[in-house]
Structures are given as structure tokens and as C-alpha cells.
Amino acid sequence: MKFNSSVLFLSLITSPFDVSAQQRASCLAATNFRASFTAESCTPASIKSTIETAIANAGASCSGATVSSELTTLLGVSDDGINSELNEKCNAALRAATLPFREITKRGDAFDREFFAGGSDWNDQYEFTSESGKVHHVLAKDAARIKMMANKASSMRIQFPSYLPSFDNCEAGAVMCCHVADRQANDAAGLCNDGEVCSDAEPEDNTDVCLANMADSPVTSRVQRGLAVYNLNRSGDEAEGNVNCHGFAWDSAIGHKTSTEYKGNMLFDVAFKQSLYDKGYVKNVPGSPMCGCIEKMPTVTRADCTKIVSVSETITLSAKNTEGTLLVEMTDADVQYGPCDEGGDLASHYKKVNALNNPGSIDAKLVGEGKCYQSIDSRMASYGYKRSVLKITDAYFSPSDVSPPRLTIKFNSAVANAASALGSYKVYDAANPSSELTITAAELKSSNTLLEFTLSDSPSVDRNRSYEISNLVTLRKQVAPMDYLEFGGWRIGRTCETCGNSHFSVSADTAVTSVIYRDTGTIHQGQRTDYNPYGDLNDATAATYSVNGVRFGNRAVQVRDWRIKQIDNTHISISHKNGNVSRIFRSDGTSHGRVNTFSGWNTDLGAPTCAYLTSNYLQIGDWRFGRYDATHMSVSHRLGFTSMIYRSDGTAHDGRGRRRDYNMWLEPDEEILLGSKEGCAPLSPSEPNVLQIGNNWKLGQMYDKNHFSVSAKQDAGLSNNAAKTAIIYRHDGKAFSGPRSDYNAWGEVPTYSNSPPRFGYKTLEIDQWHITQVDLKHLSISHTSGGVSRVYRADGSVFSQQPAYSGWASDQELESPTCAFRTEKFVQIGDWRIGEHDATHLSVSHASGQTSMIYRRDGKVFNGPRTDYGTWDFPIGAILEGSADGCVNITEAMFMPNNPPSVMVKFNRPVSEVLVAGLASSFKVYDNANPETEFEITSAAVNGESLELSLATVLSSMSTSTYQLSTIREVSVQDPLEVIPPGITIDIVQASWDYIEIGNWRIAHTCEQCSNSHFSISSDNIKTSQIFRDTGSTHKGPRSDFNGWDAGVSGPTFSTQGIIFGNKAVQVRDWRIRQIDNAHMSVSHKNGNVSRIYRSDGTLHGNVRSFSGWNNDIGAPSCAYLTENYLQIGDWRFGKIDGSHLSVSHKGGKTAVIYRRDGTLHGGPRTDYNGWNLPDGDVIMGSNNGCGNLFG
């Protein structure tokens, strides 16, 4: 498979060595040499061999040439530098031909990060058939791109994504994936069969999981530390189901180039192709990534292994006579994969390729069969724990008259259920071990502390005879858990085992109790130190423990004889087994008590569903009990209200239906320690109406559907309650500036809807609000009801309550994302960015460089126009949501009015000097009548938002031929991620100069690259008498810049528009000279600013926007025309009086201004130098029709 290659150019340079070699031309370049070779990798030796063959094949053309002479000439180095330069060229060719890993899924870094962590829809969804018969979530369709990319994984190098958290710092040189589920039936492996719903299917089991140390992967586990032990569950049985682990290894220290350079390919093959697409394996071992560096993965017994069997790279060398440089391209590759030789075992393969580089470094993660116990014990010992010993404390036969006979053994602790398995014991005569008593049945009793055997034979009644019992398998203890839930320095639990009543309390690790609930339904407030789950276990009122411990159910958790359960959509209660209810929390933020119909015991506990514990909170359905900060724990509902706040000093504070602060639903989801998250999603409504920009800002719909805010994150070390709101927009179009603390998406929960923030056509939608680029110049924030709260204009101005700029078109869908996306630093909507400029400021800025608004983290707002704090100099980087497609456009292509022939290509973005090198080869110019006739483009030059393409040949007249420009590859002009795709075609039109020439004077639009628009009056001796600027200002001479006769950068511009004559008006690009009424003529810009007003009494006036020539259409040409010596606009003439003077005069006899060839100007009123004394001339442009019916 071929692919678009990138080429490295090394230009011939002059240096002090071997002058003769530098002056000698390359004989191969003279022949436009091109040759290819295939090898395992590109090396100096293979290049030299190919050059040697090419010299030989060139015959007389390269007579006397050697490999050394050719390479010193082509590379511009001495003999000693050839190998080093060739090595660099080989490495550069490999880098240039590398496929970015982001291209694999093309769904953004956030998706890739979540996928490898075990999340994303590729991991979470499974195939099922709806009642209508439609099949949903077919993996082969959902992940069809993987099949398409498999060809590239075999034909080019793929980048290794070390920028993702799962793959940074892979120092050991190995990656492993461990999957716990199978979502696809009828494939290469797994236990999901045809016709089954694969929501609970397992992969083929090829390993045992020992433990997951969450400190190894804190980003994935979302906690800094923690340990999950999978070897045994609470009953002492095997903990995990089927798990399948698969990995690969490389050795960067020794330098196995194939495995090191192509480890990105192996990651694709193992994680995407084999595991996901071929087998349907998904989901991670909780506490670890699904795939990652071996250092970040769980400790397991073994893993399957894949390696690269072979790689061959096709390298193409070329040199052109016009350039005299050697080009090195990697134009193809062939990558073959296979199982590792060592029985397909990762540990063995790793030790082979790392024989000289600490081969035992993998032993901590791949421990070998049957060695989980040692690994777990070693890890637990590092925390100060030691495994306790299970003992048989007593053994006795039943009385002789009991039939059938029984044997009872007693343990020092409860044992696992597996202890009762037949065949696990041997009972025999101590004097004759071969004389066994047959065990026919076994039963655990007394909470698993007694094991009773039924025997088929009676033991001897001789008291001198003794019997022994031996266990043939390992016996394991049960674990008696504590009766409390712990999260973030707080415990909720049952206390006081010996009390006559049952108690359930809430306490902080300060050993202070905030509240005690009693089985009578009463509540006893703190501050107190008894009934504290953190208390000394020797204290009679301390926490209790039991065999059952904590049990999770359907939106409920049971702690011994207490339940916390969500009763309905709005209520959660804390109740005792006897039916009494001590506390009811309601979703409106109020608290209630002792209504027994709200008991959590009125229905069964149910299977664990949306009830789970993390390091910092307990979630029960729509409620969270959680550690908010170092001193507060709260009970809060996901839709925004906080019902109760407990403080570590033992006080409790009721929300009373008024509090939205201290809400735990602002915290990110965490790794589950106990319980199940299944059934939590989708909730209705399910999606928070908030979007984060950068590290410190959020846009959110707050409190209801009528308010939208821009809010800043609190400073480090402060709680969310310290966050500031910079501005609130209301549905009626009003805006309320901060600083303030309410409506803050960092300190309070946003509204929810069934759709997350979405990007559309130059639009961001957050439920009822749109941020939309409504036209080329304006961005608006508007509500679906029609209110427009903010309008930003490209010149940096800010407006509000302008309903005409609503982003909600009644007949228009949101459409697919087009130039609307989010990165880590900003949201881009068309030509606008809302971005985090630094740690303190968020700005709204336009691509032109103007900043319309700045928000500061202290809640203050600063309006533009201004040019600082913009984010358009930030690279796009990774796109997290949305799409950059359609951001860059070719606005026009034109033949420039100069010689030699060239095409000016204009974009809606500035062209980067960094990216210009490859642009000449990205276009083709051809005759529309014969597309095969392509005209050579010799060079490309940047000119602001334009690219000048120089052509090698003069083209036919535009009157007889039409020409087109097409992109033949992706074109990036400013940022590599904003591209114009190949195949875009535009007609090339002939450009004309943007000036009116009157003898030796020009009235011209000047300075294409300037940020402002300029319109000047100048003479052919490069003297400028007058400059009008689009700000409405005027600047008089004498000066030599902005001159309509100058070929420099501030000289005249050109465009396809040409000069347009209208009704007593002439338009030059974005300027108009127009007679406004019987007494006034103005020079005005398209933006409405008026730089000059001429009055018939000969006086001059300034910026009065009501006199703009753009207040109505230009109309059909009428009494607006050019002759050889004057430009007439209605009753006014710009006239060349003589070789040194140009005047502006009215038909009534007054001269308003005289421009002199020395660059000076002389204002009126006066009566000399009047252009109406000039003889009428032939009309060159425009029309003199209508001049007989003027204002005067």
C-alpha cells in the first residue's frame, strides 16, 4: 500500500571545506536521478550502495564520479560528515512517513485516553436487537475504521502514543492489555455465542489477576493510591472471572530497531486489531488501565505475546537538476506480525529481548503460575499487614450410638465455602495411615466455624486407638468486615455492639460525631465523641463488625440492620430494619424524618444497581454522600441542591432548600471500590449542560434553562465555593457582569438535559443556548426563545440585545460539526476563539487579531476592542470534540496583473511561513478545457493571507481560455489541523489594480498586508498627499508610503473586484467616493466610517457616519465616470489641473482641496484650480448618463 510521503530537502550550502566539490555539479542530479531500494531499515550503507549502482547505470554522464564525490555534492558536507548526514536523513524520512496515532480512531485524544483506560462507547456498548428487529452497536460497524487502518499498520510506521497517560514513561519496554469482557459473538475467541446478548460475556481465560496497585496508574484509577486484591473474595473463593492478557515488548537499550521503532504498530495490532476487532475483548481490570505500559498494569500470572516477525522498508532516493539536493523518502513498508517464539508468553519473550538489560524487571508484573499469594503477601507487607493463620482448634467424633457416624472439626475463624468440598480431607488410623474412614458428606455450620463430616464407617471404640485428619487442599478463612462505609476521612456506620438499641452515626476522622440515628427513628446531633466509627474498638460505642458487613443493592446500601436507599426520584432515606425512618432527604434540598412509608426496608434490597463506594464519596442513585473538602461532608442531589452539610467539628447544617454549594456532583467520577455503577446511566435527564475550557473556565447553563454563565475556577487551596462568576446571560437578552459567586459551574451543579454540549456548523450548542458565528464578522450568544445576550464583532466591538443576530434559525438543524471544536485550551467557532490565554484570563478573540472581551478569574470583565490576550497564536493540538473541517477556505484565486505570470491564492487564514515549504507541490494549475495540461509551479511565497504561486510559462489570454486551480493534497496554511482537503477546485480569474488613474495621479487602495484598510491620493513621483484609514482618520503628506505608484508592500493592491461605478459613486475595493446630496460628497469605508466629507461651499469635514456612501446600494452607473484628466462624481470632480496639481472641486465653483505633486495639500474654500474648467473628455470608465439631472 502506498501513501503520501513527506520529503526532507537539504539545500546545497557553501562551507570552507573542499571548494572543488562544492563547485562541481552532481552528475546524478543532472539526470534527474530517482532510484529505490528495499531493506529492513534505511542505513548509510544501503544508500551508498544505491548511489553506486546509479553512477554505474548513468554511464558517460557520471564518468569519473564516485560515491563520495556525489554525496559530498548532494549533501553539502565533507567526506567525514557523509554517514552522519545520511543517518539523519534516514531518521527524518522515517519520521516524515510515520502515521500519527491520532489518525487510528480519528475521534480525538479524549476518546483514545478513555478507550485505553477501559471506557468509551467501544468498551461500554454491546450488540443487541431491539423489539423492531434492528441490530444495534455492531462492533464491526462501530469500529469499522480499525479494519480500514489495518492495511496502514502493515504498510507504514505508526507513532507510539506516549502523550497518552497509559503510555507515558514505558521505561521497562513492554505494553500489556488485560480484558475482562467480550462484546462480540461469533468471532476469533471469547465466550459470547451466536444469539446471545453479550452484556455479560467473558473472554477466554489465560491468566489469574493477583492485584492492582492504583498508585501505578493514578490518572486511570482516578485516585493517588489504593490497592485492589483479586486473588480471593470475602468468602475466601477466587475473586475474578475470566481475564485475558496480551502484550508485546521491545528493547530500546540494546537497540532492536524493528521492535523499538514499530512499537506503535504492535500496539495497534494487539489492542485494536486482535483484541477489539477480531475478538471483541473490552473493559479493564478495575484499578488499572485496559492497556498500558507494563508498569501501570495489574499484577497477573502470565500474558500472551505478539512480536513483529519482519519489516522491510522501501526507500526512494532522488535528485533534480534544478535543486541539486538529495531527497530521501520512505515510500512503502511491509510489516508482518506473529506470536512470540517462547510459547507465546510475554514474560519469556521479554527476558529474551532484554537479556542484557535487566530481564527480571518484568517479574513484579508477570509473577508466574501459582505465585499470586507470594505477590500479594509481599505487597501487603509493604503496608504493614501480615496474613493471619487459619487453624483447626478441635476435632471430635460423634457418640457411638449416632448413626451414621459423624466427625466435627472446629476452626479458629470462619472458613470459605470451598472448605466443605469432598475430597479435600483424609481421616485415618494414626497407626495405619492407609486405613481411611470414608467421608460421604460435609456441611459447614455455626457461621462456617464448624465443619461436620458424615462417615460411612464407624471409628473404633477402643480408646487407645487414635485418629488423625489431614487437609489435602489449602483451607482459607472468611473475612469479617467492619459495619461502616469509609470515604475521604468520613465514616458512616453502625456503632455500639452491646447497646440495647441499634445506632448509626456519621463521623469524621477527627473522632467527632456529627449525628447519631437510633432505631427508634430519633436523631441525636453532635458535637460528641461517642458512637464514633473512628473510635478505639475497645470502646463499647465504637464501630461494630459482622460476617455480612456492607451489602449493596438496587440504589441502596445495607450496613448490618440499616439501609440508605433512594425511595423514588426525589427522596432518599436512612432507615432501620424495624421500619423506623430516621432521616429523609428530598431533591429540593430539604430534610425530613420519621415517615415510615419512606423506609428502605419496604422492598427487597435487590441486586447491586447504581450503588457504589469510591475513595471520596458514596453514590446511591441520584444522591452522593461525599467529602467536599478537608472539613466538610455533604449529602447532595445530582440536579443541584445540597440537603445536608456535616462539618468535621461535629456540627451539621441543613440545606433548607436554599443551598447549591458543597455539592458532590461537581466532583469527577472515581474508580469504584465497592458496589456497582451499572444502572446509573442513562439517567433522565442525563447530560450536564456545561463545557470546560482549559483548566480554569466553564461555560454552563445554570439553575434553569434561562441562565447561562461564564465562570472561573477557584484559586488553588480554596474550595469550589470560592469560585467567581464573571458574567451571567439571561434568556431575555440581558447580561449581568460579575464578580459574583452564584450561577457558578465550579461551585454549583449545572442544569441537565438529554443531550451533551454539541458542536454543529460554526456553532456550539449547550441545551437552550447557542454560541454561533452568524456571518463573516459576528459571533453571538443567544437563547432559543430569541434573546441575544451578546454579540461580538470582528473589529473587537461588543453589543447586546440584538435579536437579528440570533444563532437559532427556525428552519435550520444544528448540522454536522464544521469549524466548531474544543481543544485543551480553547473553543473555536468559525473565525472566533473563546480561550484560556493564561492561568488568569479567558478571552473572546477573532482571527483578525482583535479581542472583544476578556474575563478574569476574580470575576471582572473587560470589553474590547483590543489586540492583547487573544489565543490565535496557540496551536490547535489535539481536538477533544467537534471538527476543524471547513475552517480554512480558498476565498479566491486570481492571475496577478504583473509579469512573470503568477497566481495569487487567497485564504481566510494567514499563511504560516513554517508551512509554506510544501505548498507549491500541493496545487495544480490547468486549462479548464484540457485538465491534463498542467502548468509547472516553480515557487510559492507568503503574503499575509495570500500565497503567490509563480508559474514557469506565460499562459494564453484570459479572453480565449479559462483556468482552474485544484488542491492535489491536503493543504495547511496556518495550523496543521486546519486543512483544505484534496480535490478542491476554484476558477482563476484575472485581477486588476485597485486604483483610479488620473494622469500622473492615482486614487488607490494600498497595503494588502496592513491590519487596517488604507485609501490614498498620490503622484507618480512617489509622493503621497493624503491617506484615508478605515478608522475614519485622515493622514496628510508629504510622505512616500501608502503610495499608489509604489511597488513595495504598502503600495497599491489588486483584486478580482475591479473598479465599480454606480449612481453618482465609484467603489474601489472597500472604499466609496459618493455624492450624498446636493451639497456633500464623502470618502467612506465599508465599515461605516467616513474619513472625508467635501461640502459645496469648499469646506472639509470629518467622520459623520450618516454621510457614509455605504448606507444604501451603489446602484447602476449614473453620472460617475473617468476621463483622461478627471473623475466626475455627480456635481464633483477630481481633476488633474496641470502636471503638479490635482483638485477636488464642486460644479458651483468652489475648490475644497488641492493636492500638490510635492505631497502637500491645500484646503479650501477657494475658487482657483477648479476641475470644472477642464474640457470634457471621452469616457474611459463609468457612465456620464444622468449628469443632466443632478442635485444642483
XYZ file of C-alpha atoms in Angstrom, residues 186-561:
376
model
C -19.029 -15.497 16.528
C -15.509 -14.159 16.270
C -11.977 -15.375 16.886
C -12.358 -16.021 20.620
C -14.347 -15.384 23.788
C -17.440 -16.864 25.373
C -20.108 -14.788 23.628
C -22.049 -17.129 21.368
C -24.434 -16.632 18.489
C -27.820 -15.327 19.554
C -26.627 -14.161 22.966
C -26.693 -10.624 24.287
C -23.041 -10.100 25.130
C -23.533 -7.688 28.029
C -22.026 -10.163 30.498
C -19.876 -12.427 28.309
C -16.294 -13.224 29.237
C -13.085 -13.585 27.245
C -11.037 -16.753 27.119
C -9.214 -17.080 30.420
C -5.419 -17.096 30.043
C -4.260 -15.622 33.371
C -5.014 -15.010 37.043
C -5.138 -11.454 38.372
C -3.304 -11.001 41.660
C -3.676 -7.312 42.471
C -3.945 -3.809 41.028
C -1.883 -1.080 42.646
C -3.722 2.147 41.833
C -0.645 4.259 42.541
C 0.844 2.776 39.347
C -1.814 4.491 37.219
C -3.426 7.352 39.188
C -4.841 9.014 36.048
C -6.768 5.892 35.042
C -7.776 4.852 38.553
C -8.563 8.489 39.413
C -7.044 8.100 42.855
C -3.499 8.722 44.012
C -3.163 5.403 45.782
C -5.106 2.308 46.688
C -4.876 -1.461 46.340
C -7.329 -3.932 44.868
C -6.594 -7.590 45.677
C -8.269 -10.022 43.283
C -6.944 -13.359 44.457
C -9.770 -14.056 46.939
C -13.152 -12.553 47.676
C -14.727 -12.018 51.083
C -15.842 -15.646 51.232
C -12.316 -16.812 50.517
C -13.120 -18.008 46.998
C -11.405 -16.993 43.739
C -12.288 -13.363 43.127
C -12.031 -12.630 39.428
C -13.810 -14.197 36.475
C -12.175 -14.793 33.119
C -9.391 -12.371 32.234
C -7.317 -12.307 29.056
C -3.941 -10.511 28.963
C -1.885 -9.929 25.835
C 1.213 -7.788 25.274
C 4.434 -7.062 23.430
C 7.964 -5.997 24.313
C 10.924 -4.093 22.879
C 14.435 -3.268 23.969
C 15.441 0.334 23.462
C 18.643 -0.128 25.451
C 20.140 -2.732 23.135
C 18.659 -1.078 20.068
C 16.431 -3.643 18.398
C 15.345 -1.044 15.860
C 12.441 -3.026 14.463
C 10.652 -3.594 17.756
C 11.504 -0.121 19.063
C 10.646 1.949 16.003
C 7.488 -0.046 15.260
C 6.072 -0.411 18.760
C 3.161 1.835 17.713
C 2.293 -0.784 15.089
C 2.386 -3.550 17.701
C 0.069 -1.515 19.940
C -2.404 -1.181 17.070
C -2.223 -4.912 16.298
C -2.583 -6.113 19.898
C -5.056 -3.546 21.279
C -7.187 -2.634 18.276
C -6.906 -5.399 15.694
C -6.520 -8.658 17.633
C -8.213 -7.846 20.930
C -11.007 -5.445 19.965
C -11.879 -6.001 16.322
C -11.071 -9.711 15.891
C -12.145 -10.960 19.331
C -14.438 -8.271 20.766
C -12.423 -8.102 24.019
C -13.163 -4.985 26.096
C -13.087 -3.412 29.590
C -10.302 -3.158 32.118
C -9.389 -4.797 35.392
C -10.734 -2.221 37.907
C -7.891 -0.157 39.342
C -5.723 -0.378 36.207
C -5.838 0.706 32.554
C -7.144 -1.698 29.941
C -3.887 -1.230 28.014
C -0.736 0.496 29.134
C 2.934 0.341 29.931
C 3.577 -2.859 31.880
C 4.494 -0.696 34.889
C 0.930 0.685 35.026
C -0.883 -2.630 34.636
C -2.179 -5.109 37.252
C -0.019 -7.923 38.570
C -1.023 -11.150 36.792
C 0.408 -14.626 36.371
C 1.040 -14.533 32.609
C 0.135 -12.886 29.270
C 0.067 -13.874 25.621
C 2.631 -12.215 23.384
C 2.870 -10.793 19.837
C 6.015 -9.670 18.078
C 6.977 -8.169 14.728
C 8.283 -11.030 12.599
C 9.769 -8.848 9.883
C 9.882 -5.326 8.487
C 11.012 -4.188 5.067
C 11.178 -0.507 4.149
C 11.167 0.854 0.600
C 13.417 3.904 0.376
C 13.360 6.194 -2.654
C 16.313 8.449 -3.471
C 16.061 11.301 -5.955
C 17.833 14.447 -7.092
C 16.692 17.085 -9.592
C 18.906 19.221 -11.759
C 17.005 22.340 -10.675
C 17.711 21.769 -6.992
C 20.951 19.796 -6.734
C 19.987 18.143 -3.455
C 19.458 14.553 -2.373
C 15.924 13.686 -1.341
C 15.255 10.623 0.808
C 11.712 9.289 1.137
C 10.292 6.205 2.790
C 7.635 5.368 0.209
C 6.402 1.997 1.474
C 6.837 -0.581 4.212
C 5.841 -4.191 4.832
C 5.243 -5.080 8.499
C 4.490 -8.701 9.452
C 3.241 -9.795 12.894
C 3.214 -13.145 14.655
C 3.164 -14.853 18.076
C 6.306 -14.764 20.168
C 8.583 -17.797 19.844
C 8.638 -18.631 23.541
C 5.277 -20.395 23.576
C 3.538 -17.073 23.040
C 4.424 -15.990 26.594
C 5.213 -12.317 27.208
C 7.499 -12.816 30.211
C 9.756 -15.272 28.363
C 9.900 -13.100 25.251
C 10.690 -10.017 27.317
C 13.602 -11.749 29.016
C 14.943 -12.842 25.648
C 14.962 -9.384 24.056
C 16.180 -7.812 27.303
C 18.868 -10.387 28.079
C 21.413 -7.594 28.608
C 19.042 -5.044 30.072
C 17.611 -6.130 33.451
C 15.497 -9.047 32.200
C 13.958 -9.553 35.650
C 12.318 -6.114 35.728
C 9.074 -7.642 34.456
C 8.788 -10.191 37.271
C 6.848 -7.816 39.516
C 4.006 -7.733 36.970
C 4.136 -11.235 35.460
C 4.685 -13.457 38.506
C 4.107 -16.918 37.021
C 1.514 -19.609 37.620
C 0.518 -20.175 41.257
C 2.526 -17.237 42.590
C -0.225 -14.730 43.316
C -0.068 -15.494 47.040
C 3.593 -14.525 47.279
C 2.995 -11.357 45.272
C 0.033 -10.306 47.394
C 1.790 -11.086 50.666
C 4.821 -9.088 49.576
C 2.722 -6.092 48.636
C 0.603 -6.233 51.808
C 3.750 -6.493 53.909
C 4.850 -3.127 52.495
C 1.739 -1.677 54.129
C 2.465 -3.404 57.438
C -0.013 -6.284 57.031
C 0.657 -9.964 57.550
C -1.638 -12.822 56.538
C -3.233 -14.450 59.578
C -3.102 -18.245 60.105
C -6.155 -20.493 59.928
C -6.032 -23.325 62.499
C -8.101 -26.392 63.418
C -8.628 -25.935 67.127
C -10.579 -29.126 67.889
C -11.770 -32.386 66.273
C -14.151 -34.987 67.730
C -16.298 -37.963 66.715
C -19.998 -38.189 67.460
C -21.163 -40.614 70.238
C -21.045 -44.264 69.150
C -24.833 -44.544 69.065
C -25.144 -41.811 66.427
C -25.828 -43.271 63.031
C -24.406 -42.630 60.597
C -21.236 -41.628 62.451
C -20.033 -38.039 62.240
C -16.764 -36.174 62.696
C -16.757 -32.475 63.646
C -13.771 -30.152 63.319
C -13.638 -26.640 64.728
C -11.670 -23.702 63.255
C -10.339 -20.564 64.893
C -12.145 -18.478 62.260
C -14.901 -18.835 59.700
C -13.736 -20.658 56.576
C -14.608 -20.341 52.929
C -17.468 -22.353 51.500
C -14.984 -24.344 49.453
C -13.736 -25.928 52.677
C -16.706 -28.298 52.583
C -15.708 -29.849 49.240
C -15.474 -33.626 49.330
C -12.041 -34.980 48.583
C -10.354 -32.183 50.492
C -9.659 -34.266 53.647
C -8.333 -37.617 54.777
C -9.394 -39.325 58.073
C -7.248 -42.310 59.038
C -5.922 -44.509 61.880
C -2.768 -42.883 63.185
C -1.114 -46.276 63.499
C -2.136 -47.300 59.978
C -2.421 -44.273 57.645
C -3.633 -46.448 54.775
C -6.708 -47.355 56.805
C -9.029 -44.479 55.877
C -12.543 -43.715 57.013
C -14.674 -42.787 54.021
C -16.278 -39.335 54.092
C -19.671 -39.320 52.354
C -20.837 -35.758 53.116
C -19.587 -32.473 54.567
C -21.522 -29.489 55.923
C -20.406 -26.131 57.326
C -22.198 -24.930 60.437
C -22.067 -22.218 63.120
C -21.269 -19.375 60.696
C -18.686 -21.532 58.950
C -16.607 -22.121 62.080
C -17.622 -25.825 62.334
C -17.337 -28.484 59.641
C -19.315 -31.704 60.137
C -18.445 -34.845 58.145
C -20.700 -37.831 57.644
C -18.726 -41.136 57.627
C -19.636 -44.438 56.002
C -17.600 -46.401 58.582
C -17.660 -46.093 62.351
C -14.345 -45.429 64.076
C -13.080 -47.947 66.616
C -14.454 -47.585 70.125
C -11.075 -48.598 71.525
C -9.944 -45.526 73.488
C -6.320 -46.481 72.911
C -6.801 -46.035 69.203
C -6.210 -42.519 67.802
C -7.236 -40.977 64.501
C -5.858 -38.078 62.527
C -7.375 -35.769 59.916
C -5.346 -34.049 57.183
C -6.438 -31.408 54.721
C -5.437 -32.272 51.177
C -6.014 -28.715 49.840
C -5.376 -25.241 51.186
C -8.093 -24.089 53.594
C -8.988 -20.415 53.548
C -10.607 -18.096 56.042
C -13.614 -15.898 55.634
C -13.086 -12.230 56.380
C -15.338 -10.458 58.899
C -15.728 -6.869 57.617
C -16.464 -3.739 59.616
C -20.002 -2.366 59.668
C -19.185 1.005 58.138
C -18.514 2.786 54.864
C -15.416 4.983 54.667
C -14.667 7.743 52.173
C -12.308 10.702 52.332
C -11.856 10.892 56.084
C -15.502 10.178 56.988
C -17.270 7.039 58.166
C -20.988 6.217 58.079
C -21.629 3.134 60.135
C -23.252 1.060 62.832
C -21.874 1.600 66.321
C -22.134 0.104 69.820
C -22.462 -3.687 69.627
C -23.548 -4.008 73.255
C -26.180 -1.250 73.315
C -29.808 -2.160 73.737
C -30.727 -0.096 70.667
C -29.093 -0.036 67.260
C -27.213 3.128 66.347
C -25.977 4.505 63.012
C -23.696 7.503 63.032
C -21.815 9.965 60.802
C -18.309 10.842 61.976
C -15.124 12.478 60.739
C -11.600 11.185 61.275
C -11.242 13.963 63.857
C -13.055 11.440 66.114
C -16.003 13.831 66.426
C -19.526 12.548 65.712
C -21.864 14.884 63.777
C -25.094 12.906 64.079
C -26.444 9.632 65.514
C -29.527 7.887 64.137
C -31.263 5.444 66.515
C -33.533 2.535 65.609
C -36.367 4.358 67.362
C -36.329 6.861 64.472
C -34.816 9.617 66.596
C -31.871 11.833 65.660
C -29.159 12.946 68.075
C -26.949 15.792 66.909
C -23.253 16.297 67.621
C -20.864 17.619 68.649
C -19.897 14.480 70.585
C -17.171 11.869 70.688
C -19.121 8.684 71.479
C -20.749 6.385 68.918
C -17.846 7.137 66.614
C -16.781 4.612 63.924
C -13.251 6.012 64.208
C -13.142 5.259 67.907
C -10.998 2.644 69.616
C -12.526 -0.799 69.044
C -12.184 -1.458 72.762
C -14.655 1.373 73.353
C -18.157 -0.065 73.858
C -19.746 2.534 71.487
C -17.191 2.093 68.677
C -17.866 0.565 65.263
C -19.240 -2.967 65.054
C -18.336 -5.777 62.674
C -20.132 -8.809 61.319
C -19.924 -11.531 58.686
C -22.406 -9.825 56.355
C -20.915 -6.344 56.709
C -21.833 -3.924 53.951
C -24.132 -5.065 51.132
C -25.050 -3.043 48.063
C -28.451 -3.339 46.393
C -30.723 -1.556 43.953
C -29.946 2.123 44.616
C -29.341 1.108 48.195
C -26.650 0.090 50.636
C -27.241 -2.010 53.737
C -24.949 -1.743 56.743
C -25.973 -4.591 59.090
C -29.519 -3.597 60.099
